Short mmCIF file of N, CA and C and ligand atoms in Angstrom, two decimals:
data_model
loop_
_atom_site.label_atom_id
_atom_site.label_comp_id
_atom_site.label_asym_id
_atom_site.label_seq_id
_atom_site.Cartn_x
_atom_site.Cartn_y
_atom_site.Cartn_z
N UNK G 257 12.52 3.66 -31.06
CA UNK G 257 12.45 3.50 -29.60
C UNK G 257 11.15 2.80 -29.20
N UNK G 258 11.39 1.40 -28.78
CA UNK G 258 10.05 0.57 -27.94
C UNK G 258 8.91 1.48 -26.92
N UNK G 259 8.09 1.79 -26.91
CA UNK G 259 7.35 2.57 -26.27
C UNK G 259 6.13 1.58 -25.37
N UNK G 260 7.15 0.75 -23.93
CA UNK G 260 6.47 0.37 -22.83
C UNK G 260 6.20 0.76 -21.46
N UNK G 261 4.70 -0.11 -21.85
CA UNK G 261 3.61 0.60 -20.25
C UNK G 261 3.79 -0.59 -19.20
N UNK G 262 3.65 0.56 -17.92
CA UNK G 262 3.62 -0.17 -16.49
C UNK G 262 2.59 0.17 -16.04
N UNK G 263 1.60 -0.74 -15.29
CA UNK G 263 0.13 -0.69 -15.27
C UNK G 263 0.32 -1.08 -13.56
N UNK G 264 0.33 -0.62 -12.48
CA UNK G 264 -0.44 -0.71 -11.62
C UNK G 264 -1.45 -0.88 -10.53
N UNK G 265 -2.05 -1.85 -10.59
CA UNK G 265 -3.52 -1.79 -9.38
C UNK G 265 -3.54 -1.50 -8.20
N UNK G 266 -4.29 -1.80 -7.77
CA UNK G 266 -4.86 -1.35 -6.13
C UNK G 266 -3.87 -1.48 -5.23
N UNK G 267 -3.48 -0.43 -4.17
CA UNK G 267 -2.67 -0.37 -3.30
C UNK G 267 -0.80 -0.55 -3.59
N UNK G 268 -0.51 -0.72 -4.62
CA UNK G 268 0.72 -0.62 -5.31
C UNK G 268 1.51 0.89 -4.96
N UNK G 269 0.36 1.59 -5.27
CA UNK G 269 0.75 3.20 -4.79
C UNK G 269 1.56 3.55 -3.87
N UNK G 270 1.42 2.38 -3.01
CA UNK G 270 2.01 2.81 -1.45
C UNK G 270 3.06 1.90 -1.25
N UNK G 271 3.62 1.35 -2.34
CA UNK G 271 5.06 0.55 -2.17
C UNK G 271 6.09 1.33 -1.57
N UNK G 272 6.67 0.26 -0.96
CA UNK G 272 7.98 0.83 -0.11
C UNK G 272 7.33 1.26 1.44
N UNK G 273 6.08 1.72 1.56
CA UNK G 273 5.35 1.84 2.35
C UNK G 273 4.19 0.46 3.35
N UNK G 274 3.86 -0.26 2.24
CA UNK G 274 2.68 -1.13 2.45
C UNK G 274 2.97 -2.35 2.76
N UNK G 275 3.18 -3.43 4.11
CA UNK G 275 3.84 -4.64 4.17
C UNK G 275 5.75 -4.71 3.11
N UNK G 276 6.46 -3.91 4.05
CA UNK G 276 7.53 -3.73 3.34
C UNK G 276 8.09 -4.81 3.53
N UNK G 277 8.05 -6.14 4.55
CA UNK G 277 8.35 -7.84 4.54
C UNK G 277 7.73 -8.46 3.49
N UNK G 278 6.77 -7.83 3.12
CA UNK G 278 6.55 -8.84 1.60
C UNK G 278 6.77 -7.83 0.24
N UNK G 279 6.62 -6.64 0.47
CA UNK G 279 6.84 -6.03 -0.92
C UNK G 279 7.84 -5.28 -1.35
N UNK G 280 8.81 -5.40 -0.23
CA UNK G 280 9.94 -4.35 -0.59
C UNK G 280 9.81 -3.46 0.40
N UNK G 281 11.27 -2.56 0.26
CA UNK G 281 11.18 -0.90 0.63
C UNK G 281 11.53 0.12 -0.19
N UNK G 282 11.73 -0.59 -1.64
CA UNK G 282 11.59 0.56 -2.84
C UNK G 282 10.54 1.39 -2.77
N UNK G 283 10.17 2.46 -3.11
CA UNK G 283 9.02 2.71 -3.36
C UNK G 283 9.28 2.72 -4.88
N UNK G 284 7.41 3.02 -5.50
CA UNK G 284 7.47 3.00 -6.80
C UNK G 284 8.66 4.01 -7.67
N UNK G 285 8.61 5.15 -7.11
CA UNK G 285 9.63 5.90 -8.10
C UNK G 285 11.11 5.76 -7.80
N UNK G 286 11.41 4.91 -6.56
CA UNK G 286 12.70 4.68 -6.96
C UNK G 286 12.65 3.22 -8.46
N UNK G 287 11.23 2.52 -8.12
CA UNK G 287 11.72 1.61 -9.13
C UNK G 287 11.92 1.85 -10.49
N UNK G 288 11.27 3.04 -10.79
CA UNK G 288 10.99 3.54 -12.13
C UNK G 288 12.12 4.30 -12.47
N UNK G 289 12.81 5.08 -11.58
CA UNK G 289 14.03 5.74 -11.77
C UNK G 289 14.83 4.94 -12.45
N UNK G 290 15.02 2.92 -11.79
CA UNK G 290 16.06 2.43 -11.89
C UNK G 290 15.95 1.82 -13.55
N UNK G 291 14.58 1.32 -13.52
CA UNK G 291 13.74 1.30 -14.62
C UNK G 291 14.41 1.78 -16.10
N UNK G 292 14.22 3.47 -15.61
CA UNK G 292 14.86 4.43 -16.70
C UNK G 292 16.00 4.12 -17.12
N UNK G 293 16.90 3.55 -15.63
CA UNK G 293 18.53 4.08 -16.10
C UNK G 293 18.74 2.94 -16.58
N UNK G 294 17.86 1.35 -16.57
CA UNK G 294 18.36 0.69 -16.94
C UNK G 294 17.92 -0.02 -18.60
N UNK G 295 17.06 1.43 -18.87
CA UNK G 295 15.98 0.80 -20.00
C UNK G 295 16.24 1.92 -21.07
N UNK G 296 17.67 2.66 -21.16
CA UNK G 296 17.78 3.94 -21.31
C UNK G 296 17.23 3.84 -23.50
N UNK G 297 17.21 2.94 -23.93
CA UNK G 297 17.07 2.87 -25.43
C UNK G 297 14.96 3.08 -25.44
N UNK G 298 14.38 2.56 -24.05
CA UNK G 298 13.23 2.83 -24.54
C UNK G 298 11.98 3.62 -23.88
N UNK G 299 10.62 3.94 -24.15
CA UNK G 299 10.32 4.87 -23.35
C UNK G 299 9.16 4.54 -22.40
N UNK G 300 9.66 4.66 -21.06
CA UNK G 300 8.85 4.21 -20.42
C UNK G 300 7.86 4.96 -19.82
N UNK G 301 6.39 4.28 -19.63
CA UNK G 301 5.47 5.14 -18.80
C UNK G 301 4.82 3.96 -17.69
N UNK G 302 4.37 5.27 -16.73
CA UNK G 302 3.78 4.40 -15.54
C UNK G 302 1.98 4.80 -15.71
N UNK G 303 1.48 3.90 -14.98
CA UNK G 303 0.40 4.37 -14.51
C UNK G 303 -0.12 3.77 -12.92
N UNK G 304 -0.71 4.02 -12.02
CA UNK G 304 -1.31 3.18 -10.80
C UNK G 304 -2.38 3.86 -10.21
N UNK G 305 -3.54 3.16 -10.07
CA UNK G 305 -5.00 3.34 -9.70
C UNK G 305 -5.19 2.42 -8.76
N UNK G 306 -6.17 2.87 -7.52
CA UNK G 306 -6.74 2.19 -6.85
C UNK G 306 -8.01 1.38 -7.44
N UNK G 307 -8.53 2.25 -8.84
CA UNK G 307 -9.98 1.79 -8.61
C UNK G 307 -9.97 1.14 -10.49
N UNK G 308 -10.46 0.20 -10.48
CA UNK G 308 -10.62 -0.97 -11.72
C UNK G 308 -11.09 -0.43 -12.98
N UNK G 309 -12.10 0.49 -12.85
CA UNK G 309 -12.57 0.75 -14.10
C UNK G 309 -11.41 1.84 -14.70
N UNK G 310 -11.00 2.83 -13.57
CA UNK G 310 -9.98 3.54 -14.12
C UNK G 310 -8.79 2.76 -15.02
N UNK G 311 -8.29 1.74 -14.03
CA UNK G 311 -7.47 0.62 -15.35
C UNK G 311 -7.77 -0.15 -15.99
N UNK G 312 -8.99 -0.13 -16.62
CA UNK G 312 -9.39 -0.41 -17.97
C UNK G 312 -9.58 0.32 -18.65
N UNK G 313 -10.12 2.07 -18.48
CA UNK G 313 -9.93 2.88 -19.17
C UNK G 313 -8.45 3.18 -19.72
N UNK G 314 -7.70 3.01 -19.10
CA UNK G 314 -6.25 3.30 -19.18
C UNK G 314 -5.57 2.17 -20.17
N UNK G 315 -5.74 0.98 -19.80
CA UNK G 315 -5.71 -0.08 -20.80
C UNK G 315 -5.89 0.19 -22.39
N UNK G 316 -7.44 0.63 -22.40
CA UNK G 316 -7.79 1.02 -23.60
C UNK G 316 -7.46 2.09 -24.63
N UNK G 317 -6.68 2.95 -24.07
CA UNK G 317 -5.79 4.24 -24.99
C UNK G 317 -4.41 3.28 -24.96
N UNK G 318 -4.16 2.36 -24.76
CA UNK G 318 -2.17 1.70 -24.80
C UNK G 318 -2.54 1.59 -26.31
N UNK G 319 -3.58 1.31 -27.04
CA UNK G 319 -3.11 1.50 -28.80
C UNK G 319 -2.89 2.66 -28.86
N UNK G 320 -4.01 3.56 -28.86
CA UNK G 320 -3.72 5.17 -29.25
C UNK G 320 -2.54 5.93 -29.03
N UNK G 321 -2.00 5.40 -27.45
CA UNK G 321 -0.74 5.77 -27.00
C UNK G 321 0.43 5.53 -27.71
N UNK G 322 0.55 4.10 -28.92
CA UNK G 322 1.32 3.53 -29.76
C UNK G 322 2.08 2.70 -29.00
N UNK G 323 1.82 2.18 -27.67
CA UNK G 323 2.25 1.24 -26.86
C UNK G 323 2.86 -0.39 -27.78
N UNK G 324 3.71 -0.58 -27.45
CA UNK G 324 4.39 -1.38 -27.78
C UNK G 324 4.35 -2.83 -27.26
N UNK G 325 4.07 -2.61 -25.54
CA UNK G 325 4.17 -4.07 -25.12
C UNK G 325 3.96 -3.41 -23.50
N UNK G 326 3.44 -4.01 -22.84
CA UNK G 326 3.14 -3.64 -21.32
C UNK G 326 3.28 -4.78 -20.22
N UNK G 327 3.34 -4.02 -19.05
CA UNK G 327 3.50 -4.90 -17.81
C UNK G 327 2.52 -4.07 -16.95
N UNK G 328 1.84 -5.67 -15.99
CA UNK G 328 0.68 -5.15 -15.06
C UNK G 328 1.04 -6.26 -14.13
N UNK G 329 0.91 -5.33 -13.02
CA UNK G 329 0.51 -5.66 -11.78
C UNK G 329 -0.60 -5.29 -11.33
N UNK G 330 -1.88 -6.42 -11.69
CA UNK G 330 -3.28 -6.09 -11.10
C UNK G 330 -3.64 -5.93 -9.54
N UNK G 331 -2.02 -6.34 -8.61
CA UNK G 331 -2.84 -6.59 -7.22
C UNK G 331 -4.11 -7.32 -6.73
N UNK G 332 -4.82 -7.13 -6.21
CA UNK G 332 -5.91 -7.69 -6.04
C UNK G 332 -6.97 -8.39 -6.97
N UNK G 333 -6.67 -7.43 -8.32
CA UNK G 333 -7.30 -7.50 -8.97
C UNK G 333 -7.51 -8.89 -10.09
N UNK G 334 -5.93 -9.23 -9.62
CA UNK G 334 -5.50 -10.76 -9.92
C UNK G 334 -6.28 -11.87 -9.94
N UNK G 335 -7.03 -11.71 -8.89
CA UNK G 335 -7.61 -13.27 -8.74
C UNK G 335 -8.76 -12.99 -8.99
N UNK G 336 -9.68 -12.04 -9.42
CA UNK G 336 -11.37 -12.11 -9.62
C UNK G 336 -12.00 -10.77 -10.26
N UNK G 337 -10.81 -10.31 -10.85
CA UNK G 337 -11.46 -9.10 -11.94
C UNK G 337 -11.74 -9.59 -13.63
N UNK G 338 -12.66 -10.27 -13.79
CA UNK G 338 -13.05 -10.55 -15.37
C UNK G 338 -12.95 -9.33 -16.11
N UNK G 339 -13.08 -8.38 -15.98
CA UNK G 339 -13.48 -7.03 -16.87
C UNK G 339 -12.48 -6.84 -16.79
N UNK G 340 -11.24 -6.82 -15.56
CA UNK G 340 -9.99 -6.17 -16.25
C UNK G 340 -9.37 -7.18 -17.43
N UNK G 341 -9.19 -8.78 -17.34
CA UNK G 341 -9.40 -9.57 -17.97
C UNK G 341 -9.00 -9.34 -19.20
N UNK G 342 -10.93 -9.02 -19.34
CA UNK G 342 -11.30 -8.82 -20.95
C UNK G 342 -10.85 -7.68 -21.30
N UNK G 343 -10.36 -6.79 -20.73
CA UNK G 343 -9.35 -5.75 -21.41
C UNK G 343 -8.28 -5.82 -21.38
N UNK G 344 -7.97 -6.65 -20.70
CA UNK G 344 -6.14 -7.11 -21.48
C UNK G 344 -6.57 -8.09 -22.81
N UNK G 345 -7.43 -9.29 -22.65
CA UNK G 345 -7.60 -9.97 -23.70
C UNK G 345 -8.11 -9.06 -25.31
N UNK G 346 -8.31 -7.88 -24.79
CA UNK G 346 -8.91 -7.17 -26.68
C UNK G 346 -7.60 -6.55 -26.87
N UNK G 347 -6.45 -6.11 -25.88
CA UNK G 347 -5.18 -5.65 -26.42
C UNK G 347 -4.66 -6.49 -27.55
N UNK G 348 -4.13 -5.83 -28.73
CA UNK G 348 -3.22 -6.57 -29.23
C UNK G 348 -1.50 -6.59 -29.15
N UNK G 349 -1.22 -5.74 -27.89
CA UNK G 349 -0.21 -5.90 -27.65
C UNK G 349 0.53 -7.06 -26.60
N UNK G 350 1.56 -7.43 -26.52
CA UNK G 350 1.94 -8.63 -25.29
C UNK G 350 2.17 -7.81 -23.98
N UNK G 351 1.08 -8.78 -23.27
CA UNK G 351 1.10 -7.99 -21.89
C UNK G 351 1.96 -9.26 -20.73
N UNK G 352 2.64 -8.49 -20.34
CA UNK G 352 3.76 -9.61 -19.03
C UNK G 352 2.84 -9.25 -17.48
N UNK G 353 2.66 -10.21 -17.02
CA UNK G 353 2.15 -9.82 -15.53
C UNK G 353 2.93 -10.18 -14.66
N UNK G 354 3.16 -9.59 -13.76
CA UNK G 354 3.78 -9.19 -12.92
C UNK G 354 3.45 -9.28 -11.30
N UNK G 355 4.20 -9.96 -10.35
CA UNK G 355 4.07 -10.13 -8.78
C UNK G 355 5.36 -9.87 -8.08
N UNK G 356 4.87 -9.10 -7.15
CA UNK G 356 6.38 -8.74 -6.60
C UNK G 356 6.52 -10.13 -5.70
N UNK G 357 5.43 -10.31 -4.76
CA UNK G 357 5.35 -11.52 -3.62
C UNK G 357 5.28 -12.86 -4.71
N UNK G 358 5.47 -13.87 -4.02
CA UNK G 358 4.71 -15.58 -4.55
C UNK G 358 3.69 -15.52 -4.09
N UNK G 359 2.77 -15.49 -5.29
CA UNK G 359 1.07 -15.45 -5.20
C UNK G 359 1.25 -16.79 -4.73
N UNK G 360 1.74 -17.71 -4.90
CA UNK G 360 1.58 -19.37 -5.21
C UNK G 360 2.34 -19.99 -3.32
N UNK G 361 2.80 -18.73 -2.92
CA UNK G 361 3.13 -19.46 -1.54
C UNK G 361 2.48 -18.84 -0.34
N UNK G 362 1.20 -18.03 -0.73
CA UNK G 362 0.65 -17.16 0.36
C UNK G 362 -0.64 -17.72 0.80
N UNK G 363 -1.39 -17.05 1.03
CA UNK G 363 -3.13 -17.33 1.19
C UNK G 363 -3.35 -17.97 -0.64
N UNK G 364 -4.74 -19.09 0.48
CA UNK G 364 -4.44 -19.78 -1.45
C UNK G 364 -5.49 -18.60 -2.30
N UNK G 365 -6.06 -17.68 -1.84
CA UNK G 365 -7.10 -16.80 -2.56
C UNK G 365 -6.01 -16.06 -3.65
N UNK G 366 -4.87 -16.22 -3.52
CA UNK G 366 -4.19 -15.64 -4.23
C UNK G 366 -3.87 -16.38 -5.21
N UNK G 367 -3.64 -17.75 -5.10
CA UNK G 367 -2.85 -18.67 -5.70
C UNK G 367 -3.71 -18.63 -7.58
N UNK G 368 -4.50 -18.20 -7.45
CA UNK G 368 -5.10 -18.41 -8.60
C UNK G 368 -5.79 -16.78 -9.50
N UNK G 369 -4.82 -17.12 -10.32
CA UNK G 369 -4.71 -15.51 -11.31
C UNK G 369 -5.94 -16.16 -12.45
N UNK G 370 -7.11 -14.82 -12.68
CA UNK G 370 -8.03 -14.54 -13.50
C UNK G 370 -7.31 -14.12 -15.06
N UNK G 371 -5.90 -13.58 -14.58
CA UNK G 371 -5.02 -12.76 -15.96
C UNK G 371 -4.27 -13.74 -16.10
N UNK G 372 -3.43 -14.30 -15.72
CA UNK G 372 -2.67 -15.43 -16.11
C UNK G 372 -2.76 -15.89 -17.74
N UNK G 373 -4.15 -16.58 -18.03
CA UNK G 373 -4.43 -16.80 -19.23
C UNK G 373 -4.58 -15.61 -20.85
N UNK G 374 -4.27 -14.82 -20.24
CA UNK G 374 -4.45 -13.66 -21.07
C UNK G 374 -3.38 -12.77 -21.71
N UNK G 375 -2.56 -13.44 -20.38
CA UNK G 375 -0.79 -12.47 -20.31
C UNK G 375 0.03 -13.73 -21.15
N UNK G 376 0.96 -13.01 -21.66
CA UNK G 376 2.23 -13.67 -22.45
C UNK G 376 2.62 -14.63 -21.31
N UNK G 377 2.81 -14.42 -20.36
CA UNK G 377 3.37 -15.06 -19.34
C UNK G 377 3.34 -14.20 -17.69
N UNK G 378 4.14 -14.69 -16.93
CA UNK G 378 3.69 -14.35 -15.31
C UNK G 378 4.90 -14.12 -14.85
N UNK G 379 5.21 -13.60 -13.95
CA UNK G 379 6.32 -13.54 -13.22
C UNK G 379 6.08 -13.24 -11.53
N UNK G 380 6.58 -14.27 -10.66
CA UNK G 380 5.85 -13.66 -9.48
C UNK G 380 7.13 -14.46 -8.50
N UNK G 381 6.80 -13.16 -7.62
CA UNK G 381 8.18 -13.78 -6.41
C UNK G 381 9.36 -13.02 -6.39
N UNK G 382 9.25 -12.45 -7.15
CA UNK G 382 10.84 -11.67 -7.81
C UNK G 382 11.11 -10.65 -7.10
N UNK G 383 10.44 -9.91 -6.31
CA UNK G 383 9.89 -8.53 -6.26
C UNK G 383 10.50 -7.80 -6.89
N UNK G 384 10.78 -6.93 -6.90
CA UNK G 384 10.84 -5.59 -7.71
C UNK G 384 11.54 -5.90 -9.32
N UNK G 385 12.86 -6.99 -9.05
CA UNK G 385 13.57 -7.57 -10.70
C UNK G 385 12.25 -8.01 -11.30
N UNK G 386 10.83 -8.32 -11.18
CA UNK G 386 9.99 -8.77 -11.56
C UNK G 386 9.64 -7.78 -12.90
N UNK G 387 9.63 -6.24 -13.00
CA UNK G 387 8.68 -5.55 -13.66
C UNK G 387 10.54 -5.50 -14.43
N UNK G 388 11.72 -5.57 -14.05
CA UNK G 388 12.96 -5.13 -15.03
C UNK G 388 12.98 -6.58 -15.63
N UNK G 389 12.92 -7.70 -15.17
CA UNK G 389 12.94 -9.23 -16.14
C UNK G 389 11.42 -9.28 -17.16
N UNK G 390 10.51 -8.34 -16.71
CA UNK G 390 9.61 -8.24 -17.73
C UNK G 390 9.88 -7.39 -18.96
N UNK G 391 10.24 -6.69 -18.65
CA UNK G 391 10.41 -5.42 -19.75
C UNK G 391 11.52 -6.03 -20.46
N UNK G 392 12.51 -6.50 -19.94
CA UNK G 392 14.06 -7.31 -20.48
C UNK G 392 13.10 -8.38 -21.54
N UNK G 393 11.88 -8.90 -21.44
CA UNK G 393 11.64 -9.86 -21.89
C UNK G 393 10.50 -8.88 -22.94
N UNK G 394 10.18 -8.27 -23.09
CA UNK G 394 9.43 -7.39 -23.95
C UNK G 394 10.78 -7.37 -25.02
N UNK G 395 11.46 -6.50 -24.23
CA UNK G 395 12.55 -5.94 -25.72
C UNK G 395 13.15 -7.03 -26.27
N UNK G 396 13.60 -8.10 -25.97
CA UNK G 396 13.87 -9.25 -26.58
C UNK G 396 13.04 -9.72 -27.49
N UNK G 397 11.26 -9.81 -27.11
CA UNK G 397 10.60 -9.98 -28.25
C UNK G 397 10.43 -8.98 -29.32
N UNK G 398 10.79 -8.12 -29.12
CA UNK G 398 10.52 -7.17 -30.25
C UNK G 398 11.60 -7.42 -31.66
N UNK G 399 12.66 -7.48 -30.44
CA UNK G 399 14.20 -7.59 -31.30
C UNK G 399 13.77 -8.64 -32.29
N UNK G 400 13.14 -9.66 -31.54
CA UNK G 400 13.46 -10.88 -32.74
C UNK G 400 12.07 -10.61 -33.72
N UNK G 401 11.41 -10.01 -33.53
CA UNK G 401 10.03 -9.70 -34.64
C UNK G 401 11.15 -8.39 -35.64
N UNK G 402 11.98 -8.04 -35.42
CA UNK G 402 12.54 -7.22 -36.36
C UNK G 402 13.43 -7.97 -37.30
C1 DQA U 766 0.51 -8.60 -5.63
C2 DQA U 766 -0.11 -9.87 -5.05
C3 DQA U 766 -1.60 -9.70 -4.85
O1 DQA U 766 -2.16 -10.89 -4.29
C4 DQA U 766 -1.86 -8.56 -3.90
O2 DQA U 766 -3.26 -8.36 -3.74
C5 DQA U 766 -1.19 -7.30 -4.30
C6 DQA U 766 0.18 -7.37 -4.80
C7 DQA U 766 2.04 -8.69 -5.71
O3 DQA U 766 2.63 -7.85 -6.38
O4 DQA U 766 2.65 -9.55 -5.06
O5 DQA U 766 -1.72 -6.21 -4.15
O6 DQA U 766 0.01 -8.41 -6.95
#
């Protein structure tokens, strides 16, 4: 059983709640519910923090944890957190990042991801199919490394 993480940043917490015209009206645990039912072969965990260093601490146990492959949504943290960064870059697992909105059609402060270069790839615009076309794209890589 694949054992993938969902990583969280700032203000994510309050999905379904927070600008529900740009982010949805899921909240997080309905997404994770759907998550489950639709990811039923592997095991999923969440995490979501407001505050940065906490998700880099958190980052840094996904080996110990035996993490397999992860998805992050840095939020804010997107466009000008180097330190979270460099703790996705010492993972050796493939990390998918994740946007529910189009970073690329909003304020341009957004338009430009610090993680981008670090992540397997990006996904943004999708909202919520964003974190299930990531994970869909985790287990596919695994499959074919077997
Ligand atoms: C976001 C986009 C970020 O610019 C923003 O700060 C967020 C959410 C998204 O999922 O669309 O908090 O990462």
């Amino acid at each position: 059983m694949l054992n993938l993480y969902i990583v969280n940043g700032p203000n994510l917490g309050r999905l379904g709640r927070r600008q529900p015209e740009i982010y949805g009206t899921a909240t997080w645990s309905d997404v994770m519910n759907n998550l489950r039912r639709d990811f039923p072969n592997c095991h999923l965990e969440d995490f979501q923090s407001n505050h940065e260093g906490a998700l880099i601490d958190y980052l840094e146990t996904l080996t110990d944890r035996g993490a397999d492959g992860a998805v992050i949504n840095p939020g804010a943290l997107t466009h000008q957190s180097y330190a979270l960064r460099d703790a996705m870059a010492a993972l050796s697992i493939p990390v998918i990042e994740v946007h529910l909105s189009n970073i690329y059609a909003r304020e341009s402060f957004r338009a430009h991801s610090v993680i981008a270069p670090v992540a397997v790839g990006q996904i943004s615009g999708l909202g919520v199919d964003g974190y299930r076309l990531a994970l869909l794209h985790l287990v596919l890589l695994m499959d074919s490394d077997s």
